[in-house]
Short mmCIF file of C-alpha atoms in Angstrom, two decimals:
data_model
loop_
_atom_site.label_atom_id
_atom_site.label_comp_id
_atom_site.label_asym_id
_atom_site.label_seq_id
_atom_site.Cartn_x
_atom_site.Cartn_y
_atom_site.Cartn_z
CA MET A 227 130.54 155.17 147.74
CA PRO A 228 128.02 157.29 147.97
CA ILE A 229 126.80 159.57 144.75
CA VAL A 230 127.69 163.07 144.54
CA VAL A 231 125.22 165.24 143.35
CA ASN A 232 126.14 168.84 142.56
CA GLY A 233 128.81 168.66 145.03
CA THR A 234 126.86 167.12 147.67
CA ALA A 235 126.94 163.56 148.61
CA TYR A 236 123.74 161.03 149.23
CA PRO A 237 123.34 157.56 149.26
CA LEU A 238 122.78 155.07 146.38
CA PRO A 239 119.13 153.50 147.14
CA GLU A 240 118.79 149.86 148.26
CA ASP A 241 117.05 148.82 145.90
CA PRO A 242 119.18 147.92 142.46
CA ARG A 243 115.87 148.52 140.22
CA VAL A 244 115.71 152.35 141.15
CA SER A 245 116.81 154.33 138.05
CA LEU A 246 119.21 158.07 138.33
CA LEU A 247 116.19 159.71 137.69
CA ASP A 248 114.23 158.30 139.88
CA HIS A 249 116.64 158.45 142.91
CA LEU A 250 117.13 162.10 141.97
CA ARG A 251 113.52 163.15 141.89
CA GLU A 252 112.39 160.93 144.34
CA HIS A 253 114.86 160.31 146.64
CA ILE A 254 117.12 163.36 146.79
CA GLY A 255 114.25 165.91 146.29
CA LEU A 256 115.81 167.00 142.84
CA THR A 257 112.80 167.50 140.53
CA GLY A 258 114.55 169.60 137.77
CA THR A 259 115.28 167.04 136.04
CA LYS A 260 111.96 165.40 134.11
CA LEU A 261 110.74 162.04 133.20
CA GLY A 262 109.83 162.06 129.80
CA CYS A 263 109.33 158.56 128.02
CA ASN A 264 111.44 156.75 130.78
CA GLN A 265 112.65 154.62 127.25
CA GLY A 266 115.54 156.78 126.02
CA ALA A 267 113.34 158.57 123.04
CA CYS A 268 113.29 162.12 124.09
CA GLY A 269 116.17 163.46 126.33
CA ALA A 270 114.28 165.35 128.73
CA CYS A 271 116.28 162.92 131.52
CA THR A 272 119.40 163.93 130.65
CA VAL A 273 121.82 165.03 133.38
CA ILE A 274 125.88 165.38 133.48
CA VAL A 275 127.83 162.28 134.98
CA ASP A 276 131.36 162.50 135.05
CA GLY A 277 131.31 165.21 132.71
CA MET A 278 129.32 163.72 129.72
CA ARG A 279 125.90 163.77 129.20
CA VAL A 280 123.66 160.66 129.89
CA LEU A 281 120.04 159.51 130.06
CA SER A 282 119.41 159.23 134.17
CA CYS A 283 116.19 157.07 132.78
CA LEU A 284 117.93 154.35 131.05
CA THR A 285 120.63 154.82 134.16
CA LEU A 286 120.64 152.54 136.84
CA ALA A 287 121.41 154.76 140.09
CA VAL A 288 123.89 151.72 141.11
CA GLN A 289 125.77 152.03 138.53
CA ALA A 290 126.73 155.86 139.22
CA ASP A 291 128.13 154.65 141.91
CA GLY A 292 131.24 157.15 143.36
CA CYS A 293 130.35 159.24 140.12
CA GLN A 294 129.94 163.18 139.58
CA VAL A 295 126.38 163.79 138.95
CA ARG A 296 125.59 167.51 137.18
CA THR A 297 121.87 168.51 137.22
CA ILE A 298 120.01 171.60 136.10
CA GLU A 299 119.66 172.77 139.84
CA GLY A 300 123.29 173.08 140.26
CA LEU A 301 123.72 175.05 137.04
CA ALA A 302 123.44 178.59 138.70
CA SER A 303 126.50 180.15 141.01
CA GLU A 304 126.25 180.18 144.16
CA ASP A 305 124.78 183.81 144.53
CA GLY A 306 122.04 182.96 142.42
CA ALA A 307 122.87 184.25 138.94
CA LEU A 308 121.86 182.26 136.05
CA HIS A 309 124.27 180.33 134.04
CA PRO A 310 124.35 181.94 130.49
CA LEU A 311 122.88 179.61 128.60
CA GLN A 312 119.78 179.37 131.25
CA ASN A 313 119.85 183.44 130.18
CA ALA A 314 119.77 182.63 126.50
CA PHE A 315 116.89 180.18 126.85
CA ILE A 316 114.78 182.92 127.96
CA ALA A 317 115.91 185.65 125.98
CA HIS A 318 115.75 183.84 122.28
CA ASP A 319 112.42 181.85 123.47
CA GLY A 320 114.19 178.13 124.01
CA PHE A 321 110.77 177.25 125.51
CA GLN A 322 107.22 177.49 126.20
CA CYS A 323 105.66 174.75 128.12
CA GLY A 324 109.92 174.00 129.63
CA TYR A 325 109.19 170.47 130.49
CA CYS A 326 112.07 169.43 128.10
CA THR A 327 113.85 172.38 129.04
CA PRO A 328 116.60 171.21 132.02
CA GLY A 329 117.44 168.66 129.72
CA GLN A 330 118.00 170.56 126.73
CA ILE A 331 120.35 172.68 128.63
CA CYS A 332 122.18 169.93 130.65
CA SER A 333 122.57 168.29 127.25
CA ALA A 334 123.87 171.86 125.19
CA ILE A 335 126.66 172.65 128.12
CA ALA A 336 127.94 168.65 127.57
CA MET A 337 128.21 169.04 123.87
CA VAL A 338 130.07 172.83 123.74
CA GLU A 339 132.62 170.18 125.77
CA GLU A 340 132.72 167.85 122.97
CA LEU A 341 132.73 170.21 120.42
CA GLN A 342 136.16 171.98 121.85
CA ARG A 343 137.36 169.00 121.83
CA GLY A 344 136.94 168.60 118.58
CA ASP A 345 134.65 165.57 118.60
CA PRO A 346 132.82 164.46 115.82
CA SER A 347 129.39 164.05 114.66
CA TYR A 348 127.46 162.38 112.11
CA VAL A 349 126.92 165.61 109.75
CA THR A 350 130.80 166.82 110.58
CA ALA A 351 132.62 166.86 107.11
CA ASN A 352 135.79 165.79 107.58
CA LEU A 353 135.91 163.34 110.49
CA ALA A 354 140.27 163.80 110.70
CA GLU A 355 139.63 167.71 110.92
CA GLY A 356 136.82 167.31 113.16
CA PRO A 357 133.93 169.96 113.65
CA ASN A 358 134.55 173.08 111.59
CA GLY A 359 132.20 175.59 110.16
CA ALA A 360 128.67 175.09 109.91
CA MET A 361 128.19 175.27 113.18
CA ARG A 362 124.39 175.89 113.40
CA GLN A 363 124.32 172.41 111.58
CA GLU A 364 126.52 170.69 114.13
CA ILE A 365 123.94 172.34 116.70
CA ARG A 366 120.94 170.67 115.73
CA GLU A 367 122.14 167.62 114.99
CA ARG A 368 124.33 166.96 118.46
CA MET A 369 121.13 168.49 120.26
CA SER A 370 118.69 165.59 117.98
CA GLY A 371 118.83 163.06 121.36
CA ASN A 372 116.59 166.30 122.72
CA LEU A 373 112.74 166.26 121.69
CA CYS A 374 110.98 169.29 121.95
CA ARG A 375 107.43 168.65 122.26
CA CYS A 376 106.17 172.55 122.38
CA GLY A 377 108.30 172.75 119.01
CA ALA A 378 110.86 175.37 120.72
CA HIS A 379 113.79 174.35 118.37
CA ASN A 380 115.01 177.32 116.61
CA GLY A 381 114.95 179.31 119.96
CA ILE A 382 116.90 176.31 121.47
CA VAL A 383 119.81 176.72 118.50
CA ASP A 384 120.08 180.01 118.90
CA ALA A 385 120.41 180.39 122.29
CA ILE A 386 123.39 177.66 122.24
CA GLU A 387 124.81 179.51 118.99
CA GLU A 388 124.72 182.81 121.31
CA MET A 389 126.78 180.96 124.05
CA LEU A 390 129.24 179.31 121.72
CA CYS A 391 129.62 182.52 119.22
CA GLY A 392 128.57 185.05 121.95
CA ASP A 393 126.76 186.78 119.68
CA ALA A 394 123.63 188.17 121.12
CA ALA A 395 121.79 188.98 117.85
CA MET B 163 110.33 145.48 136.43
CA ARG B 164 111.28 142.27 138.24
CA MET B 165 113.46 142.12 141.16
CA PHE B 166 117.45 141.33 140.27
CA ASP B 167 120.27 140.85 142.18
CA TYR B 168 123.22 143.55 140.85
CA ARG B 169 126.91 142.56 141.26
CA ARG B 170 129.37 144.86 139.40
CA ALA B 171 132.35 143.00 138.61
CA THR B 172 136.27 145.09 138.49
CA GLU B 173 138.22 142.22 136.45
CA ARG B 174 136.82 139.62 133.69
CA THR B 175 137.57 136.59 135.94
CA GLU B 176 135.01 137.68 138.49
CA ALA B 177 132.48 138.46 136.02
CA LEU B 178 132.76 135.08 134.42
CA ALA B 179 132.38 133.95 138.05
CA ILE B 180 128.98 135.50 138.89
CA ALA B 181 127.99 134.84 135.68
CA ALA B 182 128.23 131.44 135.83
CA ARG B 183 126.82 130.71 139.32
CA GLU B 184 123.60 133.42 139.51
CA GLN B 185 123.45 132.62 135.87
CA ALA B 186 123.60 136.12 135.35
CA ARG B 187 122.85 138.66 132.57
CA TYR B 188 126.25 140.83 131.67
CA LEU B 189 125.18 144.63 131.88
CA ALA B 190 127.44 147.04 130.34
CA GLY B 191 125.85 150.93 128.86
CA GLY B 192 122.37 149.37 129.66
CA THR B 193 120.56 151.48 127.14
CA ASN B 194 119.08 148.52 125.59
CA LEU B 195 119.08 145.89 128.18
CA VAL B 196 117.42 148.41 131.35
CA ASP B 197 115.09 149.49 128.86
CA LEU B 198 113.83 145.32 127.72
CA MET B 199 114.34 144.86 131.36
CA ARG B 200 111.24 147.76 131.79
CA GLN B 201 109.31 146.81 129.05
CA ASN B 202 109.34 143.12 131.06
CA ILE B 203 110.91 141.36 127.42
CA GLU B 204 113.49 140.86 129.01
CA ALA B 205 113.79 139.85 133.10
CA PRO B 206 117.24 138.32 134.43
CA ALA B 207 117.49 137.44 138.30
CA ALA B 208 121.11 138.80 138.27
CA LEU B 209 122.45 141.20 136.77
CA VAL B 210 126.53 141.40 136.59
CA ASP B 211 127.70 145.25 136.08
CA VAL B 212 130.71 144.69 133.39
CA SER B 213 130.95 148.45 132.16
CA ARG B 214 134.00 149.53 134.28
CA LEU B 215 136.28 146.45 132.64
CA PRO B 216 138.50 147.61 130.32
CA ALA B 217 137.93 150.12 127.89
CA THR B 218 141.06 150.76 126.43
CA ILE B 219 141.82 151.54 122.37
CA GLU B 220 145.45 150.01 121.32
CA GLU B 221 146.77 149.14 118.80
CA ARG B 222 148.91 145.43 118.58
CA GLY B 223 150.80 144.43 115.71
CA GLY B 224 148.91 147.08 113.55
CA HIS B 225 145.80 145.38 114.67
CA LEU B 226 142.80 147.92 116.42
CA LEU B 227 142.13 146.16 119.25
CA ILE B 228 138.90 147.84 120.90
CA GLY B 229 137.94 147.08 124.75
CA ALA B 230 134.41 145.70 125.05
CA ALA B 231 133.63 148.08 127.59
CA ALA B 232 134.59 151.17 125.16
CA ARG B 233 131.80 153.28 124.89
CA ASN B 234 130.78 154.51 121.46
CA SER B 235 131.42 158.14 121.76
CA VAL B 236 134.99 157.71 122.46
CA VAL B 237 135.53 155.32 120.03
CA ALA B 238 133.51 157.50 116.94
CA ALA B 239 136.43 160.13 118.11
CA HIS B 240 139.36 157.97 118.33
CA PRO B 241 142.12 159.53 116.28
CA VAL B 242 142.76 156.24 114.52
CA VAL B 243 139.22 154.93 113.76
CA ARG B 244 138.77 158.40 112.08
CA ALA B 245 141.68 158.27 110.22
CA ARG B 246 141.70 154.87 109.26
CA TYR B 247 138.23 153.05 109.72
CA PRO B 248 136.22 155.98 108.67
CA MET B 249 133.11 154.23 107.59
CA LEU B 250 133.26 152.80 111.82
CA SER B 251 132.84 155.91 113.14
CA ARG B 252 130.13 157.59 110.70
CA ALA B 253 128.58 153.86 111.50
CA LEU B 254 128.79 154.88 114.96
CA LEU B 255 127.77 158.63 114.89
CA ALA B 256 124.87 157.85 112.89
CA GLY B 257 123.62 155.73 115.46
CA ALA B 258 121.19 157.40 118.74
CA SER B 259 121.66 160.29 120.38
CA ALA B 260 125.00 161.47 122.01
CA GLN B 261 123.45 160.90 125.16
CA ILE B 262 123.11 157.44 124.18
CA ARG B 263 126.05 157.07 122.53
CA ASN B 264 128.34 158.04 125.57
CA MET B 265 126.63 155.28 127.33
CA ALA B 266 125.85 152.36 124.87
CA THR B 267 129.32 150.09 124.68
CA VAL B 268 130.72 148.47 121.94
CA GLY B 269 130.42 144.93 123.33
CA GLY B 270 126.46 146.10 124.34
CA ASN B 271 126.18 147.22 120.65
CA ILE B 272 126.95 143.77 119.63
CA LEU B 273 124.37 142.24 121.61
CA GLN B 274 121.76 145.12 121.06
CA ARG B 275 118.31 143.27 119.90
CA THR B 276 115.77 143.76 118.13
CA ARG B 277 113.53 147.37 117.49
CA CYS B 278 110.85 144.93 115.55
CA ALA B 279 107.73 146.53 117.54
CA TYR B 280 105.70 143.21 117.73
CA PHE B 281 108.75 141.72 119.35
CA TYR B 282 108.31 145.36 121.98
CA ASP B 283 104.33 145.01 122.24
CA VAL B 284 104.48 142.42 125.24
CA ALA B 285 100.70 142.76 125.90
CA GLY B 286 99.37 142.75 122.68
CA SER B 287 101.72 141.00 120.00
CA ARG B 288 102.72 137.50 119.08
CA CYS B 289 106.83 136.91 119.02
CA ASN B 290 108.59 133.81 117.87
CA LYS B 291 111.66 135.78 119.55
CA ARG B 292 110.00 136.27 122.85
CA GLU B 293 108.12 133.49 122.91
CA PRO B 294 109.32 130.88 120.27
CA GLY B 295 106.39 129.00 118.53
CA ALA B 296 104.21 132.17 119.74
CA GLY B 297 104.14 133.02 116.00
CA CYS B 298 104.68 136.52 114.64
CA ASP B 299 102.61 139.40 113.80
CA ALA B 300 105.28 141.50 111.94
CA ILE B 301 104.70 138.90 108.73
CA GLY B 302 101.16 140.31 107.47
CA GLY B 303 101.12 143.12 110.19
CA PHE B 304 103.29 146.48 109.75
CA ASN B 305 105.99 145.82 108.32
CA ARG B 306 107.49 148.38 106.06
CA TYR B 307 110.92 148.37 109.36
CA HIS B 308 111.23 144.75 108.17
CA ALA B 309 114.37 142.50 106.73
CA ILE B 310 114.23 141.92 102.84
CA PHE B 311 117.19 139.36 103.24
CA GLY B 312 117.78 136.27 105.51
CA THR B 313 114.28 136.14 106.64
CA SER B 314 112.35 132.98 107.68
CA GLU B 315 108.49 132.18 107.84
CA HIS B 316 109.25 132.54 111.46
CA CYS B 317 110.96 135.84 112.28
CA ILE B 318 111.57 138.41 109.77
CA ALA B 319 113.19 141.01 112.36
CA THR B 320 116.21 143.52 111.36
CA HIS B 321 119.09 143.86 113.74
CA PRO B 322 119.10 147.80 114.26
CA SER B 323 123.29 148.20 115.05
CA ASP B 324 124.45 150.83 113.10
CA MET B 325 128.21 149.92 114.42
CA CYS B 326 127.88 146.30 113.43
CA VAL B 327 127.43 147.26 109.72
CA ALA B 328 130.33 148.71 109.90
CA LEU B 329 132.21 145.98 111.44
CA ALA B 330 130.69 143.70 109.17
CA ALA B 331 132.44 145.53 106.20
CA LEU B 332 135.60 145.66 107.91
CA ASP B 333 135.74 141.92 108.91
CA ALA B 334 136.12 142.61 112.69
CA ARG B 335 137.02 140.14 114.44
CA VAL B 336 134.47 139.61 118.25
CA HIS B 337 137.03 138.43 120.78
CA LEU B 338 135.58 136.32 124.09
CA VAL B 339 135.97 134.75 127.20
CA GLY B 340 134.07 132.08 128.64
CA PRO B 341 134.40 128.86 131.42
CA ASP B 342 136.18 127.33 128.50
CA GLY B 343 138.79 129.97 127.72
CA GLU B 344 139.03 132.52 125.16
CA ARG B 345 138.35 132.33 121.37
CA SER B 346 137.31 134.82 118.53
CA VAL B 347 134.60 134.85 115.94
CA PRO B 348 134.29 136.78 112.85
CA MET B 349 131.93 139.52 112.92
CA LEU B 350 130.09 138.24 109.85
CA ASP B 351 129.62 135.06 111.69
CA PHE B 352 128.45 136.07 115.12
CA HIS B 353 124.77 137.11 114.44
CA ARG B 354 122.97 133.82 113.48
CA LEU B 355 119.93 134.01 110.92
CA PRO B 356 116.29 133.22 112.56
CA GLY B 357 115.60 130.18 110.73
CA GLU B 358 113.19 127.67 113.01
CA THR B 359 115.14 129.66 116.36
CA PRO B 360 114.85 132.86 115.58
CA GLN B 361 115.07 133.40 119.54
CA ILE B 362 118.63 132.31 119.67
CA GLU B 363 120.51 135.58 117.93
CA THR B 364 124.02 135.32 118.32
CA VAL B 365 127.13 132.30 118.81
CA LEU B 366 127.58 133.10 122.30
CA ARG B 367 127.67 129.97 124.59
CA PRO B 368 126.28 130.25 128.01
CA SER B 369 128.09 132.95 130.69
CA GLU B 370 130.27 133.55 127.59
CA LEU B 371 131.44 137.57 127.65
CA ILE B 372 132.50 139.94 124.76
CA THR B 373 135.87 141.42 125.88
CA ALA B 374 137.34 143.36 122.74
CA ILE B 375 136.77 144.03 118.78
CA GLU B 376 139.68 143.52 116.27
CA LEU B 377 140.06 145.55 113.46
CA VAL B 378 142.16 144.93 110.57
CA PRO B 379 143.82 148.02 108.69
CA SER B 380 143.58 148.09 104.94
CA ALA B 381 143.80 151.00 101.80
CA ALA B 382 140.36 149.86 101.89
CA ALA B 383 139.01 150.34 105.48
CA ALA B 384 140.68 154.18 105.32
CA ASN B 385 138.94 154.95 102.44
CA SER B 386 135.50 154.12 103.88
CA ALA B 387 132.21 155.54 104.22
CA TYR B 388 128.51 154.63 105.88
CA ARG B 389 125.99 156.26 104.92
CA LYS B 390 122.11 155.55 107.22
CA VAL B 391 118.86 156.39 105.39
CA ARG B 392 115.46 156.63 108.00
CA ASP B 393 112.77 158.35 108.28
CA ARG B 394 113.89 162.15 109.93
CA SER B 395 118.00 162.75 109.17
CA SER B 396 118.89 162.25 113.13
CA TYR B 397 117.95 159.98 115.71
CA ALA B 398 116.31 157.19 113.97
CA PHE B 399 116.61 153.57 113.02
CA ALA B 400 118.29 153.07 109.12
CA LEU B 401 116.08 152.04 106.96
CA VAL B 402 118.74 150.95 104.78
CA SER B 403 121.79 151.55 105.37
CA VAL B 404 125.40 150.97 103.85
CA ALA B 405 128.95 150.51 105.11
CA ALA B 406 131.26 150.63 102.23
CA GLY B 407 135.50 150.80 101.19
CA MET B 408 137.36 150.60 98.43
CA GLU B 409 140.63 150.80 96.80
CA ILE B 410 141.82 151.45 93.37
CA VAL B 411 145.19 149.83 91.81
CA ASP B 412 145.88 150.69 88.14
CA GLY B 413 142.30 151.69 87.58
CA LYS B 414 141.38 148.47 88.95
CA ILE B 415 138.81 148.00 92.05
CA ALA B 416 141.62 145.76 93.92
CA ASP B 417 139.49 145.50 96.95
CA VAL B 418 136.10 146.24 98.19
CA ARG B 419 134.18 146.04 100.81
CA ILE B 420 129.82 146.79 101.01
CA ALA B 421 127.66 145.83 104.21
CA LEU B 422 123.89 146.69 104.37
CA GLY B 423 121.70 147.36 107.40
CA GLY B 424 117.98 147.33 108.08
CA VAL B 425 117.32 144.99 105.45
CA ALA B 426 118.27 141.43 107.06
CA PRO B 427 118.42 140.13 110.94
CA LYS B 428 121.84 140.48 110.98
CA PRO B 429 124.78 142.79 109.51
CA TRP B 430 124.38 142.32 105.30
CA ARG B 431 127.48 141.60 104.08
CA ALA B 432 127.07 142.44 99.84
CA ALA B 433 129.08 139.51 98.80
CA ARG B 434 127.50 139.45 95.04
CA ALA B 435 127.49 142.72 94.18
CA GLU B 436 131.78 142.87 95.87
CA ASP B 437 132.15 140.09 92.96
CA ILE B 438 130.84 141.69 90.70
CA LEU B 439 133.28 144.35 91.11
CA ARG B 440 136.20 143.40 92.32
CA GLY B 441 138.98 143.48 89.33
CA GLN B 442 136.86 145.71 87.42
CA ALA B 443 137.47 149.14 86.24
CA PRO B 444 135.39 151.73 88.65
CA ALA B 445 131.92 153.11 86.81
CA ARG B 446 129.12 154.60 88.49
CA GLU B 447 126.79 152.43 86.06
CA ARG B 448 128.92 149.13 87.11
CA PHE B 449 128.51 150.02 90.36
CA LEU B 450 124.53 150.11 90.41
CA LEU B 451 125.09 146.61 88.31
CA ALA B 452 126.49 145.03 91.13
CA ALA B 453 123.76 146.57 93.57
CA GLU B 454 121.06 145.15 91.22
CA ALA B 455 122.67 142.14 91.52
CA GLU B 456 122.42 142.04 95.25
CA LEU B 457 118.94 142.76 95.49
CA ALA B 458 117.59 140.44 93.06
CA ALA B 459 118.10 137.83 95.96
CA ALA B 460 115.60 140.47 98.33
CA LYS B 461 112.46 138.71 99.27
CA PRO B 462 110.63 142.00 100.06
CA LEU B 463 107.09 142.05 101.73
CA TYR B 464 104.61 144.53 101.31
CA GLY B 465 105.38 147.10 103.32
CA ASN B 466 109.17 147.02 102.68
CA ALA B 467 109.49 146.83 98.90
CA PHE B 468 110.55 150.12 98.47
CA LYS B 469 113.89 148.38 100.14
CA THR B 470 115.05 147.29 97.41
CA GLU B 471 115.59 150.28 95.36
CA LEU B 472 116.61 152.53 98.69
CA ALA B 473 119.32 149.62 98.83
CA LYS B 474 120.37 149.35 95.55
CA ARG B 475 120.68 153.74 94.84
CA THR B 476 122.12 153.95 98.65
CA ILE B 477 124.94 151.00 97.21
CA ALA B 478 125.49 152.95 94.02
CA ALA B 479 125.72 156.24 95.68
CA VAL B 480 127.87 155.73 98.23
CA LEU B 481 130.80 153.51 95.71
CA GLY B 482 130.26 156.95 93.75
CA GLU B 483 131.41 159.03 96.30
CA LEU B 484 134.30 157.27 97.83
CA LEU B 485 135.60 157.12 94.24
CA GLY B 486 135.38 160.76 93.95
CA GLU B 487 137.25 161.38 96.90
CA LEU B 488 140.07 158.78 95.06
CA ASN B 489 139.76 160.75 92.32
CA GLY B 490 140.05 163.95 93.94
CA ALA B 491 143.10 162.53 96.04
CA ASN B 492 144.82 161.84 93.07
CA ALA B 493 143.56 165.40 91.41
#
């Protein structure tokens, strides 16, 4: 089976050592997903596979056989309008060098679904109830797998909070 | 990374047959194994992908059976785990990041290897786990993150899993299948202490596959917590962690479970502290005394001596928190 990236099917690599990250960047030519630490420590390579955010550097491309992959290139609408979260990142200075940004944005988009499902995090006060209030704390904990070396974390949290709450302040 | 043969198994018998024939390593989420292969610490000739084997979470005879391929994030969010085994949910949520929890599986997490920096430093350090007989550069090195219980002169590495600490406190069983059939092993007996063979980390036999873990409900499991103390408040391995559960009947501690992470080469069950507490009236001073008795057996090094005090205080704090919740519920 092929791998489907942003709606288009691509063949899998023959060499099983190729990571999903390298396959996206080097073979398919989608260089929006970034290579950071290549050992699962920074989150720059985050993509969404079958609705779940994962690290493409620790995924072998062959493991994603038959899966639906969504990358930063697949977020804008067909007419080129940016995803609301991309606009929010711009509005809130959610980046400086921009290197971690694609991973941050993919991570945040999948995170919203986790919140909407009611999945708890380590900081969720009541496990049975699920996330309830303390949204900024929840965002920080849930986004802790994405590191920004410029220190744009406050702008990133602001952008995500705006998308979640529709608060343009 | 060295070349390997990759095969995906769609059922258990197929996985076992491939593993036996090709001496393949099992690959599930890959969050540890792929990294170790990239660092040239592990170099299997073949991988058999078991990530699409059963991942179901089901109650059977009141027990909870969690398929080995279940993702850590799915287990942590499962309503039964949240309600009846909260320490397990919290422990899973304390581990790694959301992306990694989405990939990592229960079976793989049990087999996660140490994060000792000397184990990872292939080019520059001696490590008896990587190369038996080579020596250990952690002993006498930077050992802030290393073990204070269960070590030997050959290895002082810690087991990194948070989940396994909760499973140890819960008396979970690990279900296995191998060429000789099925068996199950208590979580507490699954990992081995290093002794003279630190490269042998578990009781797994060749080609044997983890198929599920089994949890037994109890009042102590339902009233439980997991606290992880680390250098930053998320996405870091534990300096010390505590999984604890407690049941109070008629003002006495009827059941108490305490396990520690970050302090030993395996999840460390604090049996001595439990013995002191069982049957006694719960009180903060007594929690601290029990913790002190447990930590009296610790053998700290110069870099990690702080863990002794940290573990004492964390045990007492978590038991205090559980008592507070019980009192709150009874009020």
